Amino acid sequence: MVAFQHDSASIEDVTTNIVLKSKEILSRRQGFISSARIDMSFGAFMNLTVTLVIDERHNMEKGIIAEHSTGKNREEAINKALEKVNGSLPDGARVVAFDVGTYITPVTRRTYAVVVAVYNAPVQKRLLSEYSLGERRNLLKRVLQEFDYNPKVLNISEIARVFGVSRDSIYYDIEQILKETRRKG
C-alpha cells in the first residue's frame, strides 16, 4: 500500500501537491491499483489523503487526478471540476475510485468543488530497446524471480539483442540484481 497526504489553506496547493507526489512515486512502481480510499475534509485547511493498494502481478499506467473549481453554486463548481478530470484521464483509463467534495467559504460565500479520481490505464507499448536502465533491471528481476534467481535459464545474447545493449551490460545487471537479493534475503 502507498498513501499520499497533504493539507493546506490553499485548495490548489493540496490538489497540485497530491498529483505531483503521486506521479513521482507511481511512475516507479510496477503493478496496478486494485483499490483506493480517498478522504478529504474542508475547514480552515483542506486535508486530502489518498491510500492505494498496488497489485504487482500486472503492470498498468496508474495515477491520481485531483482538480478543483469554483462556481456560482455547488452543481456548477462540481461540473467544472469533473470536466477537468474527464479531460485529464488517459485513453482507455478505468476509474478505480473517485470522490467529490464541496466547500463554501463562510464570509464570501464562494463555492469550491474538488474532484479526485484514481485510475489505471493500459501501458503504451514500447520497444525494449527504449527501456531505461532501471526499467530493464526491474524486468530482468521479475524474470529471475520466476526462475528462483537462476541466471543459467536466461539466453544472455538474446536478451542483450532485444534491449539493444551489450552482453556485458546484461551480465552486470544480473550481478547487481543477485547482490541486491542476497542483501535483502
Coordinates of N, CA and C in Angstrom, one line a residue:
M1 N 0.8 -1.2 0.0 CA 0.0 0.0 0.0 C 0.9 1.2 0.0
V2 N 0.3 2.3 -0.5 CA 1.0 3.6 -0.5 C 0.0 4.7 -0.3
A3 N 0.4 5.7 0.5 CA -0.5 6.8 0.8 C 0.1 8.1 0.4
F4 N -0.8 9.1 0.0 CA -0.4 10.4 -0.3 C -1.3 11.3 0.5
Q5 N -0.7 12.3 1.2 CA -1.4 13.2 2.1 C -0.9 14.6 2.0
H6 N -1.8 15.6 2.0 CA -1.4 17.0 2.1 C -2.5 17.8 2.7
D7 N -2.1 18.8 3.4 CA -3.1 19.8 3.9 C -2.6 21.1 3.8
S8 N -3.5 22.1 3.5 CA -3.1 23.5 3.3 C -4.3 24.4 3.3
A9 N -4.1 25.6 3.5 CA -5.2 26.6 3.5 C -5.6 26.8 2.0
S10 N -4.7 26.4 1.1 CA -5.0 26.6 -0.4 C -5.4 25.3 -1.0
I11 N -6.6 25.3 -1.5 CA -7.1 24.1 -2.2 C -6.2 23.7 -3.4
E12 N -5.8 24.7 -4.1 CA -4.9 24.5 -5.3 C -3.6 23.8 -4.8
D13 N -3.1 24.3 -3.7 CA -1.8 23.7 -3.2 C -2.0 22.2 -2.9
V14 N -3.1 21.9 -2.3 CA -3.4 20.5 -1.9 C -3.5 19.6 -3.2
T15 N -4.3 20.0 -4.1 CA -4.6 19.2 -5.3 C -3.3 19.0 -6.1
T16 N -2.5 20.1 -6.3 CA -1.3 20.1 -7.1 C -0.3 19.2 -6.4
N17 N -0.1 19.3 -5.1 CA 0.9 18.6 -4.3 C 0.6 17.1 -4.4
I18 N -0.7 16.7 -4.2 CA -1.0 15.2 -4.3 C -0.7 14.7 -5.7
V19 N -1.1 15.4 -6.7 CA -0.8 14.9 -8.1 C 0.7 14.8 -8.3
L20 N 1.5 15.8 -7.9 CA 2.9 15.7 -8.2 C 3.6 14.6 -7.4
K21 N 3.2 14.4 -6.1 CA 3.8 13.3 -5.3 C 3.4 12.0 -5.9
S22 N 2.2 11.8 -6.3 CA 1.7 10.5 -6.9 C 2.4 10.2 -8.2
K23 N 2.6 11.2 -9.0 CA 3.3 11.0 -10.3 C 4.7 10.5 -10.1
E24 N 5.4 11.1 -9.1 CA 6.8 10.7 -8.8 C 6.9 9.3 -8.3
I25 N 6.0 8.9 -7.4 CA 6.1 7.6 -6.7 C 5.5 6.5 -7.7
L26 N 4.4 6.8 -8.2 CA 3.7 5.7 -9.0 C 4.4 5.4 -10.3
S27 N 5.1 6.4 -10.9 CA 5.9 6.1 -12.1 C 7.0 5.1 -11.9
R28 N 7.4 4.9 -10.7 CA 8.5 4.0 -10.4 C 8.0 2.6 -9.9
R29 N 6.7 2.5 -9.7 CA 6.1 1.3 -9.1 C 5.5 0.4 -10.2
Q30 N 5.8 -0.9 -10.1 CA 5.2 -1.9 -11.0 C 3.8 -2.2 -10.5
G31 N 2.9 -2.6 -11.4 CA 1.6 -3.1 -10.9 C 0.5 -2.2 -11.3
F32 N -0.7 -2.4 -10.7 CA -1.9 -1.6 -11.0 C -2.6 -1.4 -9.6
I33 N -3.4 -0.4 -9.6 CA -4.1 0.0 -8.4 C -5.4 -0.9 -8.3
S34 N -5.4 -1.8 -7.3 CA -6.5 -2.7 -7.2 C -7.6 -2.1 -6.3
S35 N -7.3 -1.2 -5.4 CA -8.3 -0.5 -4.7 C -7.8 0.8 -4.1
A36 N -8.6 1.7 -3.8 CA -8.2 3.0 -3.3 C -9.2 3.6 -2.3
R37 N -8.7 4.4 -1.4 CA -9.6 5.1 -0.5 C -9.2 6.6 -0.5
I38 N -10.2 7.5 -0.7 CA -10.0 8.9 -0.8 C -10.7 9.5 0.4
D39 N -10.0 10.3 1.2 CA -10.5 11.0 2.3 C -10.2 12.5 2.1
M40 N -11.2 13.4 2.1 CA -11.0 14.8 2.1 C -11.9 15.5 3.1
S41 N -11.3 16.6 3.6 CA -12.1 17.4 4.6 C -11.8 18.8 4.3
F42 N -12.7 19.7 4.7 CA -12.6 21.1 4.4 C -12.8 21.8 5.8
G43 N -12.2 23.0 5.9 CA -12.4 23.9 7.0 C -11.4 25.0 6.8
A44 N -10.7 25.4 7.9 CA -9.6 26.4 7.7 C -8.6 25.9 6.8
F45 N -8.4 24.6 6.8 CA -7.4 23.9 5.9 C -8.2 22.8 5.2
M46 N -7.7 22.5 4.0 CA -8.2 21.3 3.3 C -7.2 20.2 3.5
N47 N -7.7 19.0 3.8 CA -6.9 17.9 4.0 C -7.3 16.8 3.0
L48 N -6.4 16.3 2.3 CA -6.6 15.2 1.3 C -5.7 14.1 1.5
T49 N -6.2 12.9 1.7 CA -5.4 11.7 1.8 C -5.9 10.6 0.8
V50 N -5.0 10.1 0.0 CA -5.4 9.1 -1.0 C -4.5 7.8 -0.6
T51 N -5.1 6.7 -0.3 CA -4.4 5.5 0.0 C -4.7 4.5 -1.1
L52 N -3.7 3.8 -1.6 CA -3.8 2.9 -2.7 C -3.3 1.5 -2.3
V53 N -3.9 0.5 -2.9 CA -3.4 -0.9 -2.8 C -2.9 -1.2 -4.2
I54 N -1.6 -1.5 -4.3 CA -0.9 -1.8 -5.5 C -0.8 -3.3 -5.7
D55 N -1.3 -3.9 -6.8 CA -1.1 -5.3 -7.1 C 0.0 -5.4 -8.1
E56 N 1.1 -6.1 -7.8 CA 2.2 -6.1 -8.7 C 2.2 -7.2 -9.8
R57 N 1.1 -7.9 -9.9 CA 1.0 -9.0 -10.9 C 0.9 -8.6 -12.3
H58 N 0.4 -7.4 -12.6 CA 0.2 -6.9 -13.9 C 0.4 -5.4 -13.9
N59 N 1.3 -4.9 -14.8 CA 1.6 -3.5 -14.9 C 0.7 -2.7 -15.7
M60 N 0.3 -1.6 -15.2 CA -0.5 -0.6 -15.9 C -0.1 0.8 -15.6
E61 N -0.4 1.7 -16.5 CA -0.2 3.1 -16.1 C -1.2 3.4 -15.0
K62 N -0.8 4.1 -14.0 CA -1.7 4.4 -12.9 C -1.5 5.8 -12.4
G63 N -2.5 6.4 -11.8 CA -2.4 7.7 -11.3 C -3.5 8.3 -10.5
I64 N -3.3 9.5 -10.1 CA -4.3 10.2 -9.3 C -4.5 11.6 -10.0
I65 N -5.7 11.9 -10.3 CA -6.1 13.2 -10.8 C -6.9 14.0 -9.7
A66 N -6.4 15.2 -9.4 CA -7.1 16.0 -8.4 C -7.3 17.4 -9.0
E67 N -8.6 17.8 -9.2 CA -8.9 19.1 -9.8 C -9.8 19.8 -8.9
H68 N -9.8 21.1 -8.9 CA -10.7 22.0 -8.2 C -11.3 23.1 -9.1
S69 N -12.4 23.6 -8.7 CA -13.0 24.7 -9.5 C -13.9 25.5 -8.6
T70 N -14.3 26.6 -9.0 CA -15.3 27.5 -8.3 C -16.5 27.6 -9.2
G71 N -17.6 28.0 -8.6 CA -18.8 28.2 -9.3 C -19.8 29.0 -8.5
K72 N -20.9 29.4 -9.2 CA -22.0 30.2 -8.5 C -22.7 29.3 -7.5
N73 N -22.7 28.0 -7.7 CA -23.3 27.1 -6.8 C -22.6 25.8 -6.8
R74 N -23.0 24.8 -6.0 CA -22.2 23.6 -5.9 C -22.3 22.8 -7.2
E75 N -23.4 22.7 -7.8 CA -23.5 21.9 -9.0 C -22.6 22.5 -10.1
E76 N -22.6 23.8 -10.3 CA -21.7 24.4 -11.3 C -20.2 24.1 -11.0
A77 N -19.8 24.3 -9.8 CA -18.4 24.0 -9.4 C -18.1 22.6 -9.6
I78 N -18.9 21.7 -9.2 CA -18.7 20.2 -9.4 C -18.5 19.9 -10.9
N79 N -19.4 20.4 -11.7 CA -19.4 20.1 -13.1 C -18.1 20.6 -13.8
K80 N -17.7 21.8 -13.4 CA -16.4 22.4 -13.9 C -15.3 21.5 -13.5
A81 N -15.2 21.0 -12.3 CA -14.1 20.2 -11.8 C -14.2 18.8 -12.5
L82 N -15.4 18.3 -12.7 CA -15.5 17.0 -13.4 C -15.0 17.1 -14.8
E83 N -15.3 18.2 -15.5 CA -14.9 18.4 -16.8 C -13.3 18.4 -16.9
K84 N -12.7 19.0 -16.0 CA -11.2 19.0 -15.9 C -10.7 17.6 -15.7
V85 N -11.3 16.8 -14.8 CA -10.9 15.5 -14.6 C -11.1 14.6 -15.8
N86 N -12.3 14.7 -16.4 CA -12.5 13.9 -17.6 C -11.6 14.2 -18.7
G87 N -11.2 15.4 -18.9 CA -10.2 15.8 -19.9 C -8.8 15.3 -19.6
S88 N -8.5 15.0 -18.4 CA -7.1 14.6 -18.0 C -7.0 13.0 -18.0
L89 N -8.1 12.3 -18.0 CA -7.9 10.8 -18.0 C -7.3 10.3 -19.3
P90 N -6.3 9.4 -19.2 CA -5.7 8.9 -20.4 C -6.7 8.0 -21.1
D91 N -6.4 7.8 -22.4 CA -7.2 6.9 -23.2 C -7.3 5.5 -22.6
G92 N -8.5 5.0 -22.6 CA -8.7 3.6 -22.1 C -8.6 3.5 -20.6
A93 N -8.6 4.6 -19.9 CA -8.5 4.6 -18.4 C -9.8 4.0 -17.8
R94 N -9.6 3.3 -16.7 CA -10.7 2.8 -15.9 C -10.5 3.4 -14.5
V95 N -11.6 4.1 -14.0 CA -11.5 4.8 -12.7 C -11.7 3.7 -11.6
V96 N -10.8 3.6 -10.7 CA -10.8 2.7 -9.6 C -11.7 3.3 -8.5
A97 N -11.5 4.6 -8.2 CA -12.2 5.2 -7.1 C -12.3 6.7 -7.4
F98 N -13.3 7.4 -6.9 CA -13.4 8.8 -7.1 C -14.1 9.4 -5.9
D99 N -13.9 10.7 -5.7 CA -14.7 11.4 -4.6 C -14.9 12.8 -5.1
V100 N -16.0 13.4 -4.6 CA -16.3 14.8 -4.9 C -16.6 15.5 -3.6
G101 N -16.0 16.6 -3.4 CA -16.2 17.4 -2.2 C -16.4 18.9 -2.5
T102 N -17.3 19.5 -1.7 CA -17.5 20.9 -1.9 C -17.3 21.7 -0.6
Y103 N -17.0 23.0 -0.8 CA -16.8 23.9 0.4 C -17.3 25.3 0.0
I104 N -18.1 25.9 0.9 CA -18.5 27.3 0.7 C -17.9 28.1 1.8
T105 N -17.1 29.1 1.4 CA -16.4 30.0 2.4 C -17.5 30.7 3.2
P106 N -17.2 30.9 4.5 CA -18.3 31.5 5.4 C -18.5 33.0 5.1
V107 N -17.5 33.7 4.8 CA -17.7 35.2 4.6 C -18.1 35.5 3.2
T108 N -17.3 35.1 2.2 CA -17.5 35.5 0.8 C -18.6 34.6 0.1
R109 N -18.9 33.5 0.8 CA -19.9 32.5 0.2 C -19.4 32.0 -1.2
R110 N -18.1 32.0 -1.4 CA -17.6 31.4 -2.6 C -17.6 29.9 -2.5
T111 N -18.0 29.3 -3.6 CA -18.2 27.8 -3.7 C -17.1 27.1 -4.4
Y112 N -16.5 26.2 -3.7 CA -15.4 25.4 -4.3 C -15.8 23.9 -4.4
A113 N -15.3 23.3 -5.5 CA -15.5 21.8 -5.6 C -14.2 21.2 -5.9
V114 N -14.0 20.0 -5.3 CA -12.7 19.2 -5.5 C -13.2 17.9 -6.0
V115 N -12.6 17.4 -7.1 CA -12.8 16.1 -7.6 C -11.5 15.3 -7.7
V116 N -11.5 14.1 -7.1 CA -10.3 13.3 -7.1 C -10.6 12.0 -7.7
A117 N -9.9 11.5 -8.7 CA -10.1 10.2 -9.3 C -8.8 9.4 -9.3
V118 N -8.9 8.2 -9.1 CA -7.8 7.2 -9.1 C -8.0 6.3 -10.3
Y119 N -7.0 6.1 -11.1 CA -7.3 5.3 -12.3 C -6.1 4.4 -12.7
N120 N -6.4 3.4 -13.5 CA -5.5 2.5 -14.2 C -5.7 2.7 -15.7
A121 N -4.7 2.6 -16.5 CA -4.8 2.7 -18.0 C -3.8 1.7 -18.6
P122 N -4.2 1.3 -19.8 CA -3.2 0.4 -20.5 C -1.9 1.1 -20.7
V123 N -0.8 0.3 -20.5 CA 0.5 0.8 -20.7 C 0.8 0.9 -22.2
Q124 N 1.3 2.1 -22.6 CA 1.6 2.3 -24.0 C 2.8 1.4 -24.4
K125 N 2.6 0.6 -25.4 CA 3.7 -0.4 -25.8 C 4.9 0.4 -26.3
R126 N 6.1 -0.1 -25.7 CA 7.4 0.5 -26.1 C 8.3 -0.6 -26.5
L127 N 9.2 -0.3 -27.3 CA 10.3 -1.3 -27.6 C 11.2 -1.5 -26.4
L128 N 11.6 -2.7 -26.2 CA 12.5 -3.0 -25.1 C 13.8 -2.2 -25.2
S129 N 14.2 -1.8 -26.4 CA 15.4 -1.0 -26.5 C 15.3 0.4 -26.0
E130 N 14.0 0.8 -25.8 CA 13.7 2.2 -25.2 C 13.7 2.2 -23.7
Y131 N 13.8 1.0 -23.1 CA 13.8 0.9 -21.6 C 15.0 1.6 -21.0
S132 N 14.7 2.3 -19.9 CA 15.8 2.9 -19.1 C 16.6 1.7 -18.4
L133 N 17.7 2.0 -17.8 CA 18.5 1.0 -17.0 C 17.6 0.5 -15.9
G134 N 16.9 1.3 -15.2 CA 16.0 0.9 -14.1 C 14.9 0.0 -14.5
E135 N 14.3 0.4 -15.6 CA 13.2 -0.4 -16.2 C 13.7 -1.8 -16.6
R136 N 14.8 -1.8 -17.3 CA 15.4 -3.1 -17.8 C 15.7 -4.0 -16.6
R137 N 16.3 -3.4 -15.5 CA 16.6 -4.2 -14.4 C 15.4 -4.7 -13.7
N138 N 14.4 -3.9 -13.6 CA 13.1 -4.4 -13.0 C 12.5 -5.6 -13.7
L139 N 12.6 -5.5 -15.1 CA 12.0 -6.6 -15.9 C 12.9 -7.8 -15.7
L140 N 14.2 -7.7 -15.7 CA 15.1 -8.8 -15.5 C 14.9 -9.4 -14.1
K141 N 14.7 -8.6 -13.1 CA 14.5 -9.1 -11.8 C 13.2 -9.9 -11.7
R142 N 12.1 -9.4 -12.3 CA 10.9 -10.2 -12.3 C 11.1 -11.6 -13.0
V143 N 11.8 -11.6 -14.1 CA 12.0 -12.9 -14.8 C 12.9 -13.8 -13.9
L144 N 13.9 -13.2 -13.3 CA 14.8 -14.0 -12.4 C 14.0 -14.6 -11.2
Q145 N 13.1 -13.8 -10.7 CA 12.2 -14.2 -9.6 C 11.5 -15.5 -10.0
E146 N 10.9 -15.5 -11.2 CA 10.1 -16.6 -11.7 C 11.0 -17.9 -11.7
F147 N 12.3 -17.8 -12.0 CA 13.1 -18.9 -12.1 C 14.0 -19.1 -10.9
D148 N 13.6 -18.6 -9.7 CA 14.3 -18.7 -8.4 C 15.7 -18.2 -8.5
Y149 N 15.8 -17.1 -9.2 CA 17.1 -16.3 -9.3 C 18.2 -17.2 -9.9
N150 N 17.9 -18.0 -10.9 CA 18.9 -18.9 -11.5 C 19.2 -18.3 -12.9
P151 N 20.3 -17.5 -13.1 CA 20.6 -16.9 -14.3 C 20.9 -17.8 -15.5
K152 N 21.2 -19.1 -15.2 CA 21.5 -20.0 -16.2 C 20.3 -20.3 -17.2
V153 N 19.1 -20.0 -16.8 CA 18.0 -20.2 -17.6 C 17.8 -19.1 -18.7
L154 N 18.6 -18.1 -18.6 CA 18.4 -16.9 -19.5 C 19.4 -17.0 -20.7
N155 N 18.9 -16.6 -21.9 CA 19.7 -16.5 -23.0 C 20.3 -15.1 -23.1
I156 N 21.5 -14.9 -22.6 CA 22.0 -13.6 -22.4 C 22.2 -12.9 -23.7
S157 N 22.6 -13.6 -24.8 CA 22.8 -12.9 -26.1 C 21.5 -12.4 -26.6
E158 N 20.4 -13.2 -26.5 CA 19.1 -12.7 -27.0 C 18.6 -11.6 -26.2
I159 N 18.7 -11.6 -24.9 CA 18.3 -10.5 -24.0 C 19.0 -9.2 -24.4
A160 N 20.3 -9.3 -24.6 CA 21.1 -8.2 -25.0 C 20.6 -7.6 -26.3
R161 N 20.3 -8.5 -27.2 CA 19.9 -8.1 -28.5 C 18.6 -7.3 -28.4
V162 N 17.6 -7.8 -27.7 CA 16.3 -7.2 -27.7 C 16.3 -5.8 -26.9
F163 N 17.2 -5.7 -25.9 CA 17.4 -4.5 -25.2 C 18.3 -3.5 -25.9
G164 N 19.0 -4.0 -26.9 CA 20.0 -3.1 -27.7 C 21.2 -2.7 -26.9
V165 N 21.6 -3.6 -26.0 CA 22.8 -3.4 -25.2 C 23.8 -4.5 -25.3
S166 N 25.0 -4.4 -24.7 CA 26.0 -5.5 -24.8 C 25.6 -6.6 -23.9
R167 N 26.2 -7.8 -24.1 CA 26.1 -8.9 -23.2 C 26.7 -8.5 -21.8
D168 N 27.8 -7.8 -21.9 CA 28.4 -7.3 -20.6 C 27.4 -6.5 -19.7
S169 N 26.6 -5.7 -20.4 CA 25.6 -4.9 -19.6 C 24.6 -5.8 -19.0
I170 N 24.1 -6.8 -19.7 CA 23.1 -7.8 -19.1 C 23.8 -8.6 -18.0
Y171 N 25.0 -9.0 -18.2 CA 25.7 -9.8 -17.1 C 25.8 -8.9 -15.8
Y172 N 26.2 -7.6 -16.0 CA 26.3 -6.7 -14.9 C 25.0 -6.4 -14.2
D173 N 23.9 -6.3 -15.0 CA 22.5 -6.1 -14.5 C 22.2 -7.3 -13.6
I174 N 22.4 -8.5 -14.1 CA 22.1 -9.7 -13.3 C 22.9 -9.8 -12.0
E175 N 24.2 -9.5 -12.2 CA 25.1 -9.4 -11.0 C 24.5 -8.5 -9.9
Q176 N 24.1 -7.3 -10.3 CA 23.6 -6.3 -9.4 C 22.3 -6.8 -8.7
I177 N 21.4 -7.4 -9.5 CA 20.1 -8.0 -9.0 C 20.4 -9.1 -8.0
L178 N 21.3 -10.0 -8.3 CA 21.6 -11.0 -7.4 C 22.3 -10.5 -6.1
K179 N 23.1 -9.5 -6.2 CA 23.7 -8.9 -5.0 C 22.6 -8.3 -4.1
E180 N 21.7 -7.6 -4.8 CA 20.6 -7.0 -4.0 C 19.7 -8.0 -3.3
T181 N 19.4 -9.1 -4.0 CA 18.5 -10.1 -3.4 C 19.3 -10.8 -2.2
R182 N 20.6 -11.0 -2.3 CA 21.4 -11.6 -1.2 C 21.3 -10.7 0.0
R183 N 21.5 -9.3 -0.2 CA 21.4 -8.4 0.9 C 20.1 -8.4 1.6
K184 N 19.0 -8.5 0.8 CA 17.7 -8.5 1.4 C 17.3 -9.8 2.0
G185 N 17.8 -10.9 1.4 CA 17.4 -12.2 1.9 C 18.3 -12.7 2.9

